[in-house]
Short mmCIF file of C-alpha atoms in Angstrom, two decimals:
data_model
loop_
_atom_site.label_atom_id
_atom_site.label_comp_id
_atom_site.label_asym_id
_atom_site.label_seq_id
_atom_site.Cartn_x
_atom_site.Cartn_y
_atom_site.Cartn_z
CA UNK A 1 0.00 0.00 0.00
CA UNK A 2 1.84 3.16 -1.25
CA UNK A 3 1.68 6.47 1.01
CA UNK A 4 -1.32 8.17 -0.61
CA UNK A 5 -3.57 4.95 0.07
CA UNK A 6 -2.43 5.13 3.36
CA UNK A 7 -3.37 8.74 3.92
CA UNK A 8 -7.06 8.18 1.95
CA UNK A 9 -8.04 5.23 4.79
CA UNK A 10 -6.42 7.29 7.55
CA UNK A 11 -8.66 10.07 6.48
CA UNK A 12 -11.31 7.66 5.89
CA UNK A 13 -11.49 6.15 9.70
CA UNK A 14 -11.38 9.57 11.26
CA UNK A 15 -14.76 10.80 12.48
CA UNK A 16 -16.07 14.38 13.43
CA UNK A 17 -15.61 14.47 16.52
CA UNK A 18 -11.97 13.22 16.25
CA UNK A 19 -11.20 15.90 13.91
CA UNK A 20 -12.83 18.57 16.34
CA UNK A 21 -10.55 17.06 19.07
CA UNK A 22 -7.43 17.46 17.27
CA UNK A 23 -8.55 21.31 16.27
CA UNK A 24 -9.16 22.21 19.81
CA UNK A 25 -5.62 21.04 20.76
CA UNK A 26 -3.33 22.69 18.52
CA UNK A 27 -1.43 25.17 19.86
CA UNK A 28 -2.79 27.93 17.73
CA UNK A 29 -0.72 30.27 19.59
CA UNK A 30 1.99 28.94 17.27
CA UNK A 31 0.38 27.35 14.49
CA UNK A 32 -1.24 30.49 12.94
CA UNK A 33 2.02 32.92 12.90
CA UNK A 34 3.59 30.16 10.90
CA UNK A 35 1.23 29.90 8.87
CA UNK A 36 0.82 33.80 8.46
CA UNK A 37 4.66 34.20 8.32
CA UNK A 38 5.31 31.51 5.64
CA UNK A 39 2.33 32.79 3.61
CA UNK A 40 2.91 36.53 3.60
CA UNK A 41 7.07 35.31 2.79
CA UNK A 42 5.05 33.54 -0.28
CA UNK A 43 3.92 36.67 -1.52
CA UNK A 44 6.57 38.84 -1.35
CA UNK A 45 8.72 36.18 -3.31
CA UNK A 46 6.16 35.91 -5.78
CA UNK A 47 5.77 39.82 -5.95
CA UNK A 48 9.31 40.49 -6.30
CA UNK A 49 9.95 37.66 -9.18
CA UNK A 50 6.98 39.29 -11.01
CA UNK A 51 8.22 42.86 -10.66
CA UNK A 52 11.69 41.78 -11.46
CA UNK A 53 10.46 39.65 -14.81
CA UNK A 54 7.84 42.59 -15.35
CA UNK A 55 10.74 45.04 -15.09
CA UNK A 56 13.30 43.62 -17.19
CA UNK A 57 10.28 42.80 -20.28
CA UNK A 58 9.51 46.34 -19.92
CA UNK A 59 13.12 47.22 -20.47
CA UNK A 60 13.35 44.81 -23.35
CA UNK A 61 10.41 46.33 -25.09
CA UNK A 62 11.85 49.79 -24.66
CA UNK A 63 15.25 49.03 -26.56
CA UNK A 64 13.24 47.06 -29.11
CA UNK A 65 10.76 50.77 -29.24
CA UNK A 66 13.90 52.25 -29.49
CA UNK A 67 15.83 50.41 -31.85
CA UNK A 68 19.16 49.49 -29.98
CA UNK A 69 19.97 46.05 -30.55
CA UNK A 70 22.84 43.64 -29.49
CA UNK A 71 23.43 42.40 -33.05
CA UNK A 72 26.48 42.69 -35.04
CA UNK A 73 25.70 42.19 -38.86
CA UNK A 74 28.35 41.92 -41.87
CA UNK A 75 27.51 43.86 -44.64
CA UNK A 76 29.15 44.11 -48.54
CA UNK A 77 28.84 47.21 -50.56
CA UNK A 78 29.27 47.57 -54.15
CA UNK A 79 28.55 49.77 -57.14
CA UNK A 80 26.26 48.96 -59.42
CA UNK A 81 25.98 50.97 -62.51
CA UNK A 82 22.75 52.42 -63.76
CA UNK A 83 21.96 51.60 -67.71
CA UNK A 84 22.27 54.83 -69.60
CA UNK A 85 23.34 57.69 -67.15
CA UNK A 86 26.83 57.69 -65.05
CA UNK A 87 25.37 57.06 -61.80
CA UNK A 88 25.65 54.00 -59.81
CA UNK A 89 23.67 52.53 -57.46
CA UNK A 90 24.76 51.71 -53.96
CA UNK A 91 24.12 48.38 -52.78
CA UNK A 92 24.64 46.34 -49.52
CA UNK A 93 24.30 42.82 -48.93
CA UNK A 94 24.79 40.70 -45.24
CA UNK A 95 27.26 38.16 -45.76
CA UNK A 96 26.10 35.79 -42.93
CA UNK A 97 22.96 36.13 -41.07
CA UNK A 98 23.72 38.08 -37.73
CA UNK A 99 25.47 37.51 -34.55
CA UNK A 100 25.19 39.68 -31.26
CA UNK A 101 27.93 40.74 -29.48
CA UNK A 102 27.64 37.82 -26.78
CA UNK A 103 28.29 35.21 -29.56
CA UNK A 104 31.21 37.06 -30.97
CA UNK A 105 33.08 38.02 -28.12
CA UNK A 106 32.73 35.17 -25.50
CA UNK A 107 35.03 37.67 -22.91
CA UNK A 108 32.47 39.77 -20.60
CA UNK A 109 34.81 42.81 -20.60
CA UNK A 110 35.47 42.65 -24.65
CA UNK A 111 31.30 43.11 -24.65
CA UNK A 112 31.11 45.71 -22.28
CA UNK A 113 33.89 47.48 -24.58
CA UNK A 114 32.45 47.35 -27.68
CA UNK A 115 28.79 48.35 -26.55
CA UNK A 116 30.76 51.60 -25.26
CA UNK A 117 32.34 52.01 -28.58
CA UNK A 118 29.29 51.77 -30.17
CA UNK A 119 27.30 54.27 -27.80
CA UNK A 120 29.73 56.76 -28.41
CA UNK A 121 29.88 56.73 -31.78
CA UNK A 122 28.17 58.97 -34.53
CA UNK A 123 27.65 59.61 -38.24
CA UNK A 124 30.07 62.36 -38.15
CA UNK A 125 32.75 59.03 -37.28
CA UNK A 126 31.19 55.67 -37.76
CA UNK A 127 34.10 53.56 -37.68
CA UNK A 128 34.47 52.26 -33.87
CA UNK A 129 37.33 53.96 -31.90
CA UNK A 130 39.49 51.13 -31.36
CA UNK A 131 42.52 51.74 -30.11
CA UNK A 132 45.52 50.23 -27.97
CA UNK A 133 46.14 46.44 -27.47
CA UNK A 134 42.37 45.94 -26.23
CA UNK A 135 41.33 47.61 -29.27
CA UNK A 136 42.90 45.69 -31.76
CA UNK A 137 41.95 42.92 -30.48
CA UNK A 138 38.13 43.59 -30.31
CA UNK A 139 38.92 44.60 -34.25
CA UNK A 140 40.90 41.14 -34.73
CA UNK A 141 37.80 39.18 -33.53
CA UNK A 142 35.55 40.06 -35.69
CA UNK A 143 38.05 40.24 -38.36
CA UNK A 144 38.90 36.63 -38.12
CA UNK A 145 35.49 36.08 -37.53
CA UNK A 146 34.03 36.94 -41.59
CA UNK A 147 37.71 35.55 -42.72
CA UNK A 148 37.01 32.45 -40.93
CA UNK A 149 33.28 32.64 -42.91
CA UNK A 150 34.46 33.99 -46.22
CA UNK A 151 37.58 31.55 -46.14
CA UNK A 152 34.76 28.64 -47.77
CA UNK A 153 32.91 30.41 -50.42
CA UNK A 154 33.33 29.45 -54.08
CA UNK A 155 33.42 32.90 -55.15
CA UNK A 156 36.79 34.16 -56.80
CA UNK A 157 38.89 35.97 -53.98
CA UNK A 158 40.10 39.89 -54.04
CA UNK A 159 40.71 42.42 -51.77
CA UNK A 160 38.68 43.96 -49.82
CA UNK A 161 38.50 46.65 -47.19
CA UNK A 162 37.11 45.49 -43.25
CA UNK A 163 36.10 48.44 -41.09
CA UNK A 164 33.72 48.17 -37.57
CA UNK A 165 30.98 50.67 -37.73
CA UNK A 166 28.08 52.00 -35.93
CA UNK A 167 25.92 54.68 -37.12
CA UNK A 168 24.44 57.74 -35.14
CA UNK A 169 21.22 56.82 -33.56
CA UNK A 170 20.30 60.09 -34.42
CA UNK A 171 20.10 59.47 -38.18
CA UNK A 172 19.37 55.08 -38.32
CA UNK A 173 16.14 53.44 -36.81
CA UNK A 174 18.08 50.28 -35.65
CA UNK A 175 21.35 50.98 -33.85
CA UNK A 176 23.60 48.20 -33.72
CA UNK A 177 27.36 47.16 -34.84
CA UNK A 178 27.89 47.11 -38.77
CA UNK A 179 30.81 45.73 -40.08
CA UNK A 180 31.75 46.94 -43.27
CA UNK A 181 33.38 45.17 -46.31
CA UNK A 182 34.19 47.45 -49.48
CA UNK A 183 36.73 47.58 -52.50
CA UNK A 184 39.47 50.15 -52.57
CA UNK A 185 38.96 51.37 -55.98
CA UNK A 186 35.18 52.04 -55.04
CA UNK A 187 35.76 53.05 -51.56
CA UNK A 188 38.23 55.77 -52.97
CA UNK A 189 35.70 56.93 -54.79
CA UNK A 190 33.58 57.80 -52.37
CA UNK A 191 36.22 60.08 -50.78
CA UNK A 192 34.89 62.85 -53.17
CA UNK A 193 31.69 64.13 -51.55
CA UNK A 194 30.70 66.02 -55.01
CA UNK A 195 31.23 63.04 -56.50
CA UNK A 196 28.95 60.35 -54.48
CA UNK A 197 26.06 63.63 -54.06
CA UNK A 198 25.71 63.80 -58.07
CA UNK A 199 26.74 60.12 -58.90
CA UNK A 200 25.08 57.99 -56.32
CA UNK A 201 21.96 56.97 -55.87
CA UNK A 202 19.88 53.98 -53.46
CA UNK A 203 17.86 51.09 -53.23
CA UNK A 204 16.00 53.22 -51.20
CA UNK A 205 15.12 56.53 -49.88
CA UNK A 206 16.16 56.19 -46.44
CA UNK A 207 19.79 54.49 -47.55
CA UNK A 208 21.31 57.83 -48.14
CA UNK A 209 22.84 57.42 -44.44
CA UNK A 210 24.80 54.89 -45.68
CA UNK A 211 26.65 57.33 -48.20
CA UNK A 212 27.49 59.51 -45.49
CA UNK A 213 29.15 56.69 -43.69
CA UNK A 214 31.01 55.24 -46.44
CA UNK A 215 32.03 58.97 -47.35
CA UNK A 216 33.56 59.41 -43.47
CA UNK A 217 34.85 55.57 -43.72
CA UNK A 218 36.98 56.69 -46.99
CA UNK A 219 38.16 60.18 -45.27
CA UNK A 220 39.59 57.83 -42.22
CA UNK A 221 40.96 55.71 -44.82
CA UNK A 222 42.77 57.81 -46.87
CA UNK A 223 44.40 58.84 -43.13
CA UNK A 224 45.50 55.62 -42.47
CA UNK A 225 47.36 55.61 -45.85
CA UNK A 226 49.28 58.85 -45.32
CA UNK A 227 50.51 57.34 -42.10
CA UNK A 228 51.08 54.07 -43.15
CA UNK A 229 53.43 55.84 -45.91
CA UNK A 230 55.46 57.88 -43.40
CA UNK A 231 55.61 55.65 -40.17
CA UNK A 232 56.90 57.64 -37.03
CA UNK A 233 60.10 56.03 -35.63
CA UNK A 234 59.39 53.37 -32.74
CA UNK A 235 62.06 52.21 -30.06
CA UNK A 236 63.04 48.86 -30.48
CA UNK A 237 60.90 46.01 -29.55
CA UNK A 238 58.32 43.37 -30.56
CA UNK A 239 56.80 44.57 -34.08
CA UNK A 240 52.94 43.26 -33.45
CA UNK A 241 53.17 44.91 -29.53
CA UNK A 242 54.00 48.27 -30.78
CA UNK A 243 51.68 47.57 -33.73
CA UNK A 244 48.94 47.26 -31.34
CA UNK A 245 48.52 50.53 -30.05
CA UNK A 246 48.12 52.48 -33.23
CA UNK A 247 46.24 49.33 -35.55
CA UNK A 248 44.42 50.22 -38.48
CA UNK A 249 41.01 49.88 -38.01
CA UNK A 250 40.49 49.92 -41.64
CA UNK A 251 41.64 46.45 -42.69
CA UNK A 252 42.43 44.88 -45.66
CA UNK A 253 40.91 41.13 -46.29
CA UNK A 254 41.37 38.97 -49.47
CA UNK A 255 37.52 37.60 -49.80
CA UNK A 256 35.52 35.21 -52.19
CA UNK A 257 32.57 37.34 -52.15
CA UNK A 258 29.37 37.07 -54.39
CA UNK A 259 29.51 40.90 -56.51
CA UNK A 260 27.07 40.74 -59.38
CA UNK A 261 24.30 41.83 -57.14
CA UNK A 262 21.06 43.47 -58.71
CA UNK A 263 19.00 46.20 -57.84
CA UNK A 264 16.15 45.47 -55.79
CA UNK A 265 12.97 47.93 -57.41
CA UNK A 266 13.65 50.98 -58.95
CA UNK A 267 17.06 53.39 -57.80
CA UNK A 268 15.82 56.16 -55.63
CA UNK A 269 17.24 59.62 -56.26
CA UNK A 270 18.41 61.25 -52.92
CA UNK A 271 17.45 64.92 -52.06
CA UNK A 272 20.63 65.78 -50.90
CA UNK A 273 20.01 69.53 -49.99
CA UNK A 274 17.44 68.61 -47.76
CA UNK A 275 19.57 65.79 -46.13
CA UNK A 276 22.95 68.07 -45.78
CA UNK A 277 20.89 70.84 -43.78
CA UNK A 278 20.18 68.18 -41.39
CA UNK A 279 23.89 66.75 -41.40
CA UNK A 280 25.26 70.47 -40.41
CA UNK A 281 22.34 70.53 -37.15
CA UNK A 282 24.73 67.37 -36.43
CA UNK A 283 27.84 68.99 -36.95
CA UNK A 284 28.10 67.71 -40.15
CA UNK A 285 28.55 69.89 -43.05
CA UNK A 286 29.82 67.87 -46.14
CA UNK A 287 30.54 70.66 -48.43
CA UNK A 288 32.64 73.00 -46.33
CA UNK A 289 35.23 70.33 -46.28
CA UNK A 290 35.11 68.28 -49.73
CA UNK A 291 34.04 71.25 -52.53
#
């Protein structure tokens, strides 16, 4: 006879006045404090799990209102010409679908890092601020991370540029980590401001961020160039260690990389006055610097 048989003819043999005898003899005195105690514990824990869950859903929905996001997406631009004119369209593809920052960086303090790098960046610099040995590294990750994904494609390999990015919130409905992948010849083009405001136009309307950011990404560049050709004197010591704390953050990265993509729809034109008054309420005025 298992327990709960047990209990049902214990229960079963137990007559009223039993049951009132047994009442009448507890020590209430003690009996109903527990009680009390243990049930009003009960509701606190339950009230403070609820609040807590309540709390942190509420916070979720707030960044997802807001647009902040965790993710880290990678992200290859090309040129595509447009039949008849000289303009090009501007086109970008993700490469792989999209990772957060947990999954790429398994090191709390690497994820703490970038999320700072990203909240402090704008449009006016989109490429992340990485610098010093923590820096580089945080660049290397990710690096290694589309090399390691590119490295199986069937697609013929060239070179192309690697950048981290993160766009001003100010400007982008989804703020999150973009890493960039571009060629030189077409990133150099879009160092001339006139050139990418009369020759470039988007998939769609709201895409003309994007030529802004590429614009700044090719400025930054074309820095890293001029230093690279005329590299200040370092004391002697390990090459990589003193490479470290002044990396390029704009990377080169030989890539098998699909690059006949189409249009999607018809090319939108971009009304660029219109756009550049609101860059200069950012700070950003365009045409002051590249005539």
């Amino acid at each position: 006879m298992n327990l709960y048989e047990q209990f049902v003819q214990w229960a079963g043999s137990l007559n009223a006045q039993q049951v009132a005898d047994w009442l009448r003899h507890l020590e209430w005195n003690r009996v109903l404090p527990e009680i009390t105690g243990k049930f009003i514990g009960f509701l606190l824990g339950f009230g403070a799990s609820w609040f807590l869950l309540f709390r942190r859903h509420l916070k979720s929905l707030d960044r997802l209102r807001r647009g902040d996001s965790d993710d880290v997406l990678f992200q290859a631009h090309f040129l595509a010409p447009v039949p008849g004119s000289d303009k090009y369209v501007l086109l970008f593809r993700n490469l792989m679908p999209s990772t957060t920052v947990n999954d790429l960086y398994d090191n709390p303090a690497a994820r703490k890092i970038v999320r700072e790098l990203a909240d402090i960046t704008t449009l006016r610099k989109p490429v992340l601020r990485t610098e010093g040995v923590l820096g580089f590294e945080l660049l290397n990750d990710a690096f290694n991370h589309i090399a390691g994904h590119l490295a199986i494609t069937p697609f013929p390999r060239e070179t192309w540029l690697f950048a981290m990015t993160c766009e001003d919130r100010q400007v982008v409905r989804r703020k999150c980590v973009r890493c960039f992948l571009v060629r030189p010849a077409e990133l150099e083009r879009f160092a001339n401001w006139r050139w990418c405001r009369d020759n470039v136009v988007c998939e769609q309307p709201w895409h003309w961020y994007r030529i802004v950011a590429l614009h700044q990404l090719a400025t930054v560049w074309q820095e890293e160039e001029k230093a690279a050709q005329n590299p200040s004197p370092k004391p002697q010591g390990m090459p990589l260690v003193d490479k470290h704390a002044t990396h390029r953050r704009i990377r080169a990265l030989s890539a098998g990389i699909f690059a006949n993509e189409k249009p999607v729809g018809t090319p939108a034109e971009i009304d660029w006055p219109a756009q550049e008054w609101e860059l200069k309420k950012l700070g950003l005025d365009l045409n002051a610097t590249n005539p």
